Short mmCIF file of N, CA and C in Angstrom, two decimals:
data_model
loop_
_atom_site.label_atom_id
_atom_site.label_comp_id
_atom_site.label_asym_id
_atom_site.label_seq_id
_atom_site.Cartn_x
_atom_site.Cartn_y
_atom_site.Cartn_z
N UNK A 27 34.95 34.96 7.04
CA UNK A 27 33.83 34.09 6.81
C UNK A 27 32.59 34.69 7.47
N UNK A 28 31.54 34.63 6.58
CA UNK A 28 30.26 35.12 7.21
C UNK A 28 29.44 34.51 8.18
N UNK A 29 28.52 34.49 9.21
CA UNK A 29 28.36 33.54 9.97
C UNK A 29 27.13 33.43 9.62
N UNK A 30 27.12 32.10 9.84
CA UNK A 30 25.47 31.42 9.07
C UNK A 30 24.10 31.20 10.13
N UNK A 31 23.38 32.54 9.58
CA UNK A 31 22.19 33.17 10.47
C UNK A 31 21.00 32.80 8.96
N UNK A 32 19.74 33.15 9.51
CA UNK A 32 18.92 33.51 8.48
C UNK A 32 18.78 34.01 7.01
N UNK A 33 19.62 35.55 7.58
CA UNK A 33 19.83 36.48 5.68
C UNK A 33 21.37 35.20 5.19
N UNK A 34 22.44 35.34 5.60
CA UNK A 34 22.82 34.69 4.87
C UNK A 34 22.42 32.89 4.24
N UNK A 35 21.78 32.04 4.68
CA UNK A 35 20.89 31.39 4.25
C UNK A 35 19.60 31.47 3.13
N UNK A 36 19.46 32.62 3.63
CA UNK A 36 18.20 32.90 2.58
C UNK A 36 18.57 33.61 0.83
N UNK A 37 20.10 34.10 1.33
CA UNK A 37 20.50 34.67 -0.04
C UNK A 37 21.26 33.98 -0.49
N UNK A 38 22.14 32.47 0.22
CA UNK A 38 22.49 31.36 -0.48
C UNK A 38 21.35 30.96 -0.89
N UNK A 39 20.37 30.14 -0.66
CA UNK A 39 19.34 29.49 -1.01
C UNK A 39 18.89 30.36 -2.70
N UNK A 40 18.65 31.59 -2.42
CA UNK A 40 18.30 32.57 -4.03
C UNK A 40 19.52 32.55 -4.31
N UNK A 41 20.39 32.36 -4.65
CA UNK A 41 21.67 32.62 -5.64
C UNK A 41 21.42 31.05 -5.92
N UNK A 42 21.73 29.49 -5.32
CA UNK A 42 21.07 28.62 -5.76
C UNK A 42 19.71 28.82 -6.98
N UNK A 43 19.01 29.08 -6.09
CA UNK A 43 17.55 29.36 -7.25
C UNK A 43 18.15 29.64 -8.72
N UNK A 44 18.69 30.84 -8.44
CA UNK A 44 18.79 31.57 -9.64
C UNK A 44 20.14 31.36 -10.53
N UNK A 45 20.71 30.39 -9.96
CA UNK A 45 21.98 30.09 -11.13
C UNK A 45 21.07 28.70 -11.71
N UNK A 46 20.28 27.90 -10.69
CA UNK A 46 19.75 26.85 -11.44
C UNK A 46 18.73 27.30 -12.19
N UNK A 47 17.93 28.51 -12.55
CA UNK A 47 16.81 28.73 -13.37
C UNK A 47 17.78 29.03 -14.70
N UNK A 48 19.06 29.83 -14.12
CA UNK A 48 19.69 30.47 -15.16
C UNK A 48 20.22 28.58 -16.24
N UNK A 49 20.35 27.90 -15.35
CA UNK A 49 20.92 26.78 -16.23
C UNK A 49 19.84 26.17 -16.88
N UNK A 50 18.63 26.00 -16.58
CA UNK A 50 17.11 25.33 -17.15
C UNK A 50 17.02 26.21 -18.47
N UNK A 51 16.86 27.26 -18.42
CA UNK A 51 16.59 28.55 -19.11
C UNK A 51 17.59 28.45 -20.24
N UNK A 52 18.68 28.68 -20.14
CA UNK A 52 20.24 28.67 -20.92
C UNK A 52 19.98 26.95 -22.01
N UNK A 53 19.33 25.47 -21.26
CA UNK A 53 19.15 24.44 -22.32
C UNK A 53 18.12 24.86 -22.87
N UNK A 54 16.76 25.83 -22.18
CA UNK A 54 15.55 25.92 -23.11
C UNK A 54 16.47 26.58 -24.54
N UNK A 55 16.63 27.43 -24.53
CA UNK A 55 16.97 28.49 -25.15
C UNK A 55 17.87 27.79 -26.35
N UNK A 56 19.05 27.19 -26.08
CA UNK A 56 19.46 26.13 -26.84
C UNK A 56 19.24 25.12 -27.76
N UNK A 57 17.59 24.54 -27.15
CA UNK A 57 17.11 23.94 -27.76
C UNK A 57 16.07 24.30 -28.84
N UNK A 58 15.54 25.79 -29.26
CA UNK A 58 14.89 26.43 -30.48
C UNK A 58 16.30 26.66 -31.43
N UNK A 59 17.56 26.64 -30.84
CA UNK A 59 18.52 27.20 -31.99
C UNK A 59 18.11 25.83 -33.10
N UNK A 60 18.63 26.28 -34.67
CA UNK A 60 18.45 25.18 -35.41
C UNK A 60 19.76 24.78 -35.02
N UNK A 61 20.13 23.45 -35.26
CA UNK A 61 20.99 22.23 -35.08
C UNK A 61 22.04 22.96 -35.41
N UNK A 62 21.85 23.10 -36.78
CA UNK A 62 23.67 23.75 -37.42
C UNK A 62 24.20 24.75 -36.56
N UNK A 63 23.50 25.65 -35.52
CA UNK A 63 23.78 26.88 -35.15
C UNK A 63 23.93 26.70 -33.93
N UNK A 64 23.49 25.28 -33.13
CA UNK A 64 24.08 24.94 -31.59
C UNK A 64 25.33 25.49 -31.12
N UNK A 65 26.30 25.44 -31.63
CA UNK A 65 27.64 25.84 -31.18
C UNK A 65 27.71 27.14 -30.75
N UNK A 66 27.47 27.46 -31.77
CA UNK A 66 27.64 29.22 -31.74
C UNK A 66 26.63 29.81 -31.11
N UNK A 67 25.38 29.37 -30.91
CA UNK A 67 24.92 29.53 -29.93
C UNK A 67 24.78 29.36 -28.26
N UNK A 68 25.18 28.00 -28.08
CA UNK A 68 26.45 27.62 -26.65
C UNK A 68 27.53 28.45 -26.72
N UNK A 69 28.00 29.07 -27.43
CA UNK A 69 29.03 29.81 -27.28
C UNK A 69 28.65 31.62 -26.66
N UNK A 70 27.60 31.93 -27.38
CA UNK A 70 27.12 33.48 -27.70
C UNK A 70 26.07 33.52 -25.97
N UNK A 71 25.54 32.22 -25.73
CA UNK A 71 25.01 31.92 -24.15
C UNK A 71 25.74 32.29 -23.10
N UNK A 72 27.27 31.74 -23.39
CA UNK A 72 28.07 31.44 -22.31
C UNK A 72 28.60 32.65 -22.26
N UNK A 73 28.99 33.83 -23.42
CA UNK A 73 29.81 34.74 -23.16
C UNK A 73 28.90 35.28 -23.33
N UNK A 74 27.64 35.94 -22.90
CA UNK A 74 26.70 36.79 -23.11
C UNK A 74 26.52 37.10 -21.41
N UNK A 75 26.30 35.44 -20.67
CA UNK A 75 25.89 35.10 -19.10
C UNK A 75 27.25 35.40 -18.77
N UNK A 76 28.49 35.30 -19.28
CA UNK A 76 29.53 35.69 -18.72
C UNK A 76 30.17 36.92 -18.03
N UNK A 77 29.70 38.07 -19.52
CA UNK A 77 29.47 39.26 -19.57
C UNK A 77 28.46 39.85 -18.46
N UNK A 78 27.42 39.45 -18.36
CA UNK A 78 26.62 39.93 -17.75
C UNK A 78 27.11 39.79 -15.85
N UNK A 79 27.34 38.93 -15.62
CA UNK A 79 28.35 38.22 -13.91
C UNK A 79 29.17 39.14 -14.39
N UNK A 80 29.51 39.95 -14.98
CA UNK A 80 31.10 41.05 -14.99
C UNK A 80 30.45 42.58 -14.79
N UNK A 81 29.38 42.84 -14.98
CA UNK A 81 28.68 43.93 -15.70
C UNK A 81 27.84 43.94 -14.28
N UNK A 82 27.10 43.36 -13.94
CA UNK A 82 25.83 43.45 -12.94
C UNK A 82 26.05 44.04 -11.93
N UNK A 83 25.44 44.98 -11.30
CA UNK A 83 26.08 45.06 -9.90
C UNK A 83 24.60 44.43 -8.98
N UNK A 84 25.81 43.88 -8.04
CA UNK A 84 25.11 42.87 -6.73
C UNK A 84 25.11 43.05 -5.48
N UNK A 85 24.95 44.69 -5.51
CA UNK A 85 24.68 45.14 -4.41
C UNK A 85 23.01 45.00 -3.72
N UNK A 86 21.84 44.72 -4.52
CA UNK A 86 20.77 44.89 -4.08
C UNK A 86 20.28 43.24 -4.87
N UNK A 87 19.03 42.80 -4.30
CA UNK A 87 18.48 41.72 -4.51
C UNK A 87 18.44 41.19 -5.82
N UNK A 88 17.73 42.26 -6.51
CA UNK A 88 17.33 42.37 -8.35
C UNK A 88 18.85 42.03 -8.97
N UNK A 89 19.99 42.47 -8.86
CA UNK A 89 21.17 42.50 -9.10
C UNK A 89 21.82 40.86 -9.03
N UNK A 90 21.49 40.17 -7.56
CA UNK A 90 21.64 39.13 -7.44
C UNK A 90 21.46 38.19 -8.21
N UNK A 91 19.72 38.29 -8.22
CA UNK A 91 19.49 37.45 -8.81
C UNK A 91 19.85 37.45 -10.29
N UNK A 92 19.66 38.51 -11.00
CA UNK A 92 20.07 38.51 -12.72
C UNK A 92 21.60 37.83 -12.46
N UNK A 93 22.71 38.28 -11.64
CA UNK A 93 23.96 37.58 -11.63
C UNK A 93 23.98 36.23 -11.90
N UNK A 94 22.99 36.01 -11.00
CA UNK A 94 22.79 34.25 -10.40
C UNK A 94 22.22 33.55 -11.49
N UNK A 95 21.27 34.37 -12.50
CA UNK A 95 20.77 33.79 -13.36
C UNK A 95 22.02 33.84 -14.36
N UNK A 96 22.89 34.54 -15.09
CA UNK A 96 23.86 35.37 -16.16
C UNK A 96 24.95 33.99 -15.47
N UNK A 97 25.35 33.63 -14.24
CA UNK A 97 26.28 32.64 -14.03
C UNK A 97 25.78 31.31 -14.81
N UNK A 98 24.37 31.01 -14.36
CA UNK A 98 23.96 29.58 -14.34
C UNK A 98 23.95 29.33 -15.86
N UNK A 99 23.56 30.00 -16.99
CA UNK A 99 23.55 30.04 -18.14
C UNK A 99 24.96 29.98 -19.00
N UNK A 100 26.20 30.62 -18.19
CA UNK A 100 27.60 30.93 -19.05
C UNK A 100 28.02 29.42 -18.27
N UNK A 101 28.01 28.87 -17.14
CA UNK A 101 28.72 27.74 -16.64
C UNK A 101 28.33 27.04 -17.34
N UNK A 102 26.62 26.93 -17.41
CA UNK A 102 26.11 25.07 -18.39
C UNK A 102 26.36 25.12 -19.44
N UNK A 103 26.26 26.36 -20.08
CA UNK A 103 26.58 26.14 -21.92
C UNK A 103 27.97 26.28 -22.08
N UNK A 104 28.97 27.00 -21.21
CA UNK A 104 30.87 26.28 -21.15
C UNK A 104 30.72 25.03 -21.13
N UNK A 105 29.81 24.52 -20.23
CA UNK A 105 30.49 23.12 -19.82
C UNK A 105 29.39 22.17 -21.06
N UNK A 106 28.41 22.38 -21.62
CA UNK A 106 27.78 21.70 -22.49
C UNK A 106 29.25 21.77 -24.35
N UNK A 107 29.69 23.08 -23.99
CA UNK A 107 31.12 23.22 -25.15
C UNK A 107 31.83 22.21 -24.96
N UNK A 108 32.60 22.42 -23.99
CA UNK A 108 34.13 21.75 -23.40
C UNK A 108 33.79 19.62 -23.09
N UNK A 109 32.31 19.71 -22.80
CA UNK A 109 32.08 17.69 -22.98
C UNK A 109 31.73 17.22 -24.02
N UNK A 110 31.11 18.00 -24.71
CA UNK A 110 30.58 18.27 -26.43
C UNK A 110 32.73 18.06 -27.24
N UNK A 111 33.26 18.63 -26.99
CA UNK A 111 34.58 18.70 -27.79
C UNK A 111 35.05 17.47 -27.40
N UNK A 112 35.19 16.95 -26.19
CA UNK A 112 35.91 15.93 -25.53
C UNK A 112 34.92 14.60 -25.49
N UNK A 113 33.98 14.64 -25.69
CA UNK A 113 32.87 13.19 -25.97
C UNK A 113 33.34 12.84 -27.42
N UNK A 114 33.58 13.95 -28.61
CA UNK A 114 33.38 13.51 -29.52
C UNK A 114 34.11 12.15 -30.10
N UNK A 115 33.36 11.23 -30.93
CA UNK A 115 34.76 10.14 -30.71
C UNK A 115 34.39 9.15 -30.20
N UNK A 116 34.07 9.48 -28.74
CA UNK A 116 34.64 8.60 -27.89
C UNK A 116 32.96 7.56 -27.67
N UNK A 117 33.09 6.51 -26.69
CA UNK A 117 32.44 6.22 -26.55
C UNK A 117 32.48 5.99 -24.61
N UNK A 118 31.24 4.96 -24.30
CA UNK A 118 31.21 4.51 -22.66
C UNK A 118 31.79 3.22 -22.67
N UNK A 119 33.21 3.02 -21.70
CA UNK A 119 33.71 1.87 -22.05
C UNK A 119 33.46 0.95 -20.95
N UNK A 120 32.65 -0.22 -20.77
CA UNK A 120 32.51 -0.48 -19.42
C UNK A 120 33.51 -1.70 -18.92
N UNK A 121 34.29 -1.48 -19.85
CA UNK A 121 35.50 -2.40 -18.80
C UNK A 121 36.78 -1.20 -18.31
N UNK A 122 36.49 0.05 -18.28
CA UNK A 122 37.39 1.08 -17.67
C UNK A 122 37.52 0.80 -16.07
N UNK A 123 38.62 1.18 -15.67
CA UNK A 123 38.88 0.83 -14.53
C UNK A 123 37.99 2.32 -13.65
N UNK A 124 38.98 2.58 -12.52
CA UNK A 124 37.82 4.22 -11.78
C UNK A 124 38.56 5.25 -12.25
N UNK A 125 39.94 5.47 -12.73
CA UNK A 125 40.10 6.40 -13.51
C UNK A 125 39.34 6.67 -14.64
N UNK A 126 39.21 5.53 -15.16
CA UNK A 126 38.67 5.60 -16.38
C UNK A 126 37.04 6.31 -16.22
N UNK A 127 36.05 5.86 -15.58
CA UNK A 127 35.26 5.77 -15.22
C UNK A 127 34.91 7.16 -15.04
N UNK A 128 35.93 7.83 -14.08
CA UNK A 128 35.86 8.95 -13.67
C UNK A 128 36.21 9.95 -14.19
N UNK A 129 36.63 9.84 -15.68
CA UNK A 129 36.94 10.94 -16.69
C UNK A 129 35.59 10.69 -17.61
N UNK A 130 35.05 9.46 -17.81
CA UNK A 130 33.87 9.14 -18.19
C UNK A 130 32.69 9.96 -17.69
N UNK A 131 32.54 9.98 -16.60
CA UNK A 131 31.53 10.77 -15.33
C UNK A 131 31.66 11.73 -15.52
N UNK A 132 32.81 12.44 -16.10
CA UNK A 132 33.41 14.20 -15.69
C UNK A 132 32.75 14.76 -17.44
N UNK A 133 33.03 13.80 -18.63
CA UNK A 133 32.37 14.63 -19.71
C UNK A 133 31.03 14.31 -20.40
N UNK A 134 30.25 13.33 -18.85
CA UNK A 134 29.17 12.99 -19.59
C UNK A 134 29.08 11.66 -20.02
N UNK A 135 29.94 10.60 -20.22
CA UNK A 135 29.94 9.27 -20.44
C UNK A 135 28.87 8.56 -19.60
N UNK A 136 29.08 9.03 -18.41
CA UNK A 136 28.38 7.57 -17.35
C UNK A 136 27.29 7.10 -16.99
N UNK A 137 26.18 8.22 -18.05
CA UNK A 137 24.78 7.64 -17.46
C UNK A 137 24.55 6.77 -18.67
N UNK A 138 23.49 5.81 -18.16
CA UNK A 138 23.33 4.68 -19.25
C UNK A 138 22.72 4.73 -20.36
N UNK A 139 22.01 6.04 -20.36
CA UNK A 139 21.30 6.93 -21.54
C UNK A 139 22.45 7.55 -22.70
N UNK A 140 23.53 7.26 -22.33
CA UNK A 140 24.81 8.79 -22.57
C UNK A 140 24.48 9.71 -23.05
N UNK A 141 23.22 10.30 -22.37
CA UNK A 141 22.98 11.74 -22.44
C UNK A 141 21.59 12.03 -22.79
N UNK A 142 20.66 10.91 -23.90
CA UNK A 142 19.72 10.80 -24.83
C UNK A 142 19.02 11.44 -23.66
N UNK A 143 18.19 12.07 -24.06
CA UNK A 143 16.37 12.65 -23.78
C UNK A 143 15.60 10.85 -23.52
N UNK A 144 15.31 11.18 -22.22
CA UNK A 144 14.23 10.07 -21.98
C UNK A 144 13.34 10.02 -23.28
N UNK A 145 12.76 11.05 -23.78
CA UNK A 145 11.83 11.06 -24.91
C UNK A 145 12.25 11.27 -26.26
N UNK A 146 13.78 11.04 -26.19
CA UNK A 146 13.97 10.90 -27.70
C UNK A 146 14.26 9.67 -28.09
N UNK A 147 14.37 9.54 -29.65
CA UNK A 147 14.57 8.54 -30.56
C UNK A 147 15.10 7.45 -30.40
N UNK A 148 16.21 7.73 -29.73
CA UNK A 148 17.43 6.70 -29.68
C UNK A 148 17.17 6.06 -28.10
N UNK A 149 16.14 6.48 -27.36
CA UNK A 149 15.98 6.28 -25.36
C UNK A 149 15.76 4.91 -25.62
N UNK A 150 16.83 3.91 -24.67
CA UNK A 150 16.64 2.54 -24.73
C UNK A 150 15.74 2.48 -22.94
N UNK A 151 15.88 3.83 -22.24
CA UNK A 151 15.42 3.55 -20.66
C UNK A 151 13.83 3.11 -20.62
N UNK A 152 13.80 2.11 -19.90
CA UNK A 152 13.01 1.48 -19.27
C UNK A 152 12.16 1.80 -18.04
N UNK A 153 12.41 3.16 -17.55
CA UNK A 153 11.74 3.83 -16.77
C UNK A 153 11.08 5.09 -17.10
N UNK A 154 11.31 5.30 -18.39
CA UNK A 154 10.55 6.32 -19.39
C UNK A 154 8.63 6.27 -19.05
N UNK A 155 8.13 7.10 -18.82
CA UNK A 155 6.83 7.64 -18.48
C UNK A 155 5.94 6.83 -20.18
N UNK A 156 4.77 5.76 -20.21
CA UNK A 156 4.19 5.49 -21.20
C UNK A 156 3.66 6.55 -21.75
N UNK A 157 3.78 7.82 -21.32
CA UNK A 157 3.33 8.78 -22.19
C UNK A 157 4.13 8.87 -23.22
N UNK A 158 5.42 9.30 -23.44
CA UNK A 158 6.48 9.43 -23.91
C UNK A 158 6.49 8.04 -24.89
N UNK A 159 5.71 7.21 -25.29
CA UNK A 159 5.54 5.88 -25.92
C UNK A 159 4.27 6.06 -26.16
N UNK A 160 3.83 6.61 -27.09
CA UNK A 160 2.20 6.64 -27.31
C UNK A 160 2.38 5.17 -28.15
N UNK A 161 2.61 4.40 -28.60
CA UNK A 161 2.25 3.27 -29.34
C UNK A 161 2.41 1.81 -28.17
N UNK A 162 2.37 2.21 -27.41
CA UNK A 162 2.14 1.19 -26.02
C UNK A 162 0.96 0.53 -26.40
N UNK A 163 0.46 -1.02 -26.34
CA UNK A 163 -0.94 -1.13 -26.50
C UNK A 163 -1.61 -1.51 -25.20
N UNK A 164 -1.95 -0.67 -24.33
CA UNK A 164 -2.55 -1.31 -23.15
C UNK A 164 -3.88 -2.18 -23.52
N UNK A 165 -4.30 -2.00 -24.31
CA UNK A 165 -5.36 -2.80 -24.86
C UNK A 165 -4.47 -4.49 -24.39
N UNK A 166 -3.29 -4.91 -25.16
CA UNK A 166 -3.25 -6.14 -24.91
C UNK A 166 -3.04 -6.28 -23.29
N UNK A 167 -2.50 -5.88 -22.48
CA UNK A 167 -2.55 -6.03 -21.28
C UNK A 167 -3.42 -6.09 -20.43
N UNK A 168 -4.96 -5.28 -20.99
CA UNK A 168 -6.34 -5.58 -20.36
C UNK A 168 -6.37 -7.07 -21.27
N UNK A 169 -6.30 -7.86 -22.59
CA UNK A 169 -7.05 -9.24 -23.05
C UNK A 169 -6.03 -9.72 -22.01
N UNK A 170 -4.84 -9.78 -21.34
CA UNK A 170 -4.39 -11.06 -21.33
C UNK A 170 -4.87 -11.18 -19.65
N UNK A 171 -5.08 -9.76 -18.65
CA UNK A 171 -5.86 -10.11 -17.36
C UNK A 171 -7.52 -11.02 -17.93
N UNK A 172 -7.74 -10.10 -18.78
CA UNK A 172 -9.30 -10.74 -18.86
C UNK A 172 -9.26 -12.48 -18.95
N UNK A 173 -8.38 -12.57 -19.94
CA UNK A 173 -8.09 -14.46 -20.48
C UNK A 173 -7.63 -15.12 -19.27
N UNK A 174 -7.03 -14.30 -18.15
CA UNK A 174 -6.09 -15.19 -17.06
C UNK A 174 -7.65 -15.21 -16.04
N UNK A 175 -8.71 -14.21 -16.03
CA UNK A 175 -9.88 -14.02 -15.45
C UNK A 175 -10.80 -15.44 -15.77
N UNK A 176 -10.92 -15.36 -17.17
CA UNK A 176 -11.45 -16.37 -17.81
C UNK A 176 -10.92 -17.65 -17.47
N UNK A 177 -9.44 -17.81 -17.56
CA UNK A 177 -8.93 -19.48 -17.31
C UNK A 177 -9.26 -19.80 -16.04
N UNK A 178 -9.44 -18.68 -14.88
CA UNK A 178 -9.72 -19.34 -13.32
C UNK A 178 -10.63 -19.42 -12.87
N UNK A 179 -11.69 -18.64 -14.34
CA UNK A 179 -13.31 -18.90 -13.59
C UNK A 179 -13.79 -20.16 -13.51
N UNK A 180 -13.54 -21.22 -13.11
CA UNK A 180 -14.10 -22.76 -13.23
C UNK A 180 -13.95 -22.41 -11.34
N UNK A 181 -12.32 -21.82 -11.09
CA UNK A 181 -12.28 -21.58 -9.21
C UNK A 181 -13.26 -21.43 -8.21
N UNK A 182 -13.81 -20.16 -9.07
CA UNK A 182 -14.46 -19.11 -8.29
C UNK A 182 -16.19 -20.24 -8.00
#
């Protein structure tokens, strides 16, 4: 075991960095494929970043990080395959007990979105940014302060 000083801290911390850019990077990338071609493209991601963590050498910094990036990209798009095969079907059952629950959690079931894009179509969340809702009318929310302004001016 290595003992935990500075360099080793600082090159956990960049291997972090860089498997999580590699995973941001790996959904961008995913998301220009057209629809029909998702799969095979999660697939051609994962064994491409796979290949590359086999191939790299990580003896020097530059090395690292491409590893770190080549991991973060083959893990999320495996694991975007393997909950993608095992969701299909199924649904979020909320009378599951914690087994249940917890196989739920493991392929993606358990958030209350099950999965949706805050900003897509189907987002029932309620903590979604009003940007992401351009047909919001704040207009009525300024008449009904103004009218509640109006009913108490007799107070003032």
């Amino acid at each position: 075991m290595k003992k935990l000083n500075q360099e080793t801290v600082a090159n956990a911390v960049m291997n972090l960095v860089a498997v999580s850019v590699g995973v941001m990077v790996s959904d961008g990338l995913v998301a220009v494929i057209p629809d029909n071609e998702k799969q095979i493209g999660k697939l051609g991601i994962a064994g491409a970043g796979l290949a590359g963590v086999a191939m790299l050498p990580t003896k020097n910094t530059k090395g690292k990080i491409l590893s770190g990036l080549a991991l973060g990209a083959s893990v999320k798009q495996a694991y975007n395959l393997v909950t993608d095969a095992l969701k299909q079907g199924k649904t979020k059952d909320p009378e599951a007990g914690v087994a249940g629950k917890f196989i739920q959690g493991s392929i993606g079931l358990a958030c209350a979105n099950d999965g949706v894009w805050q900003g897509g179509q189907n987002s029932q969340s309620h903590l979604a940014s009003p940007v992401m809702f351009p047909n919001n009318d704040v207009m009525v929310i300024e008449q009904e302060h103004q009218n509640i302004n109006r009913d108490l001016s007799y107070m003032a």
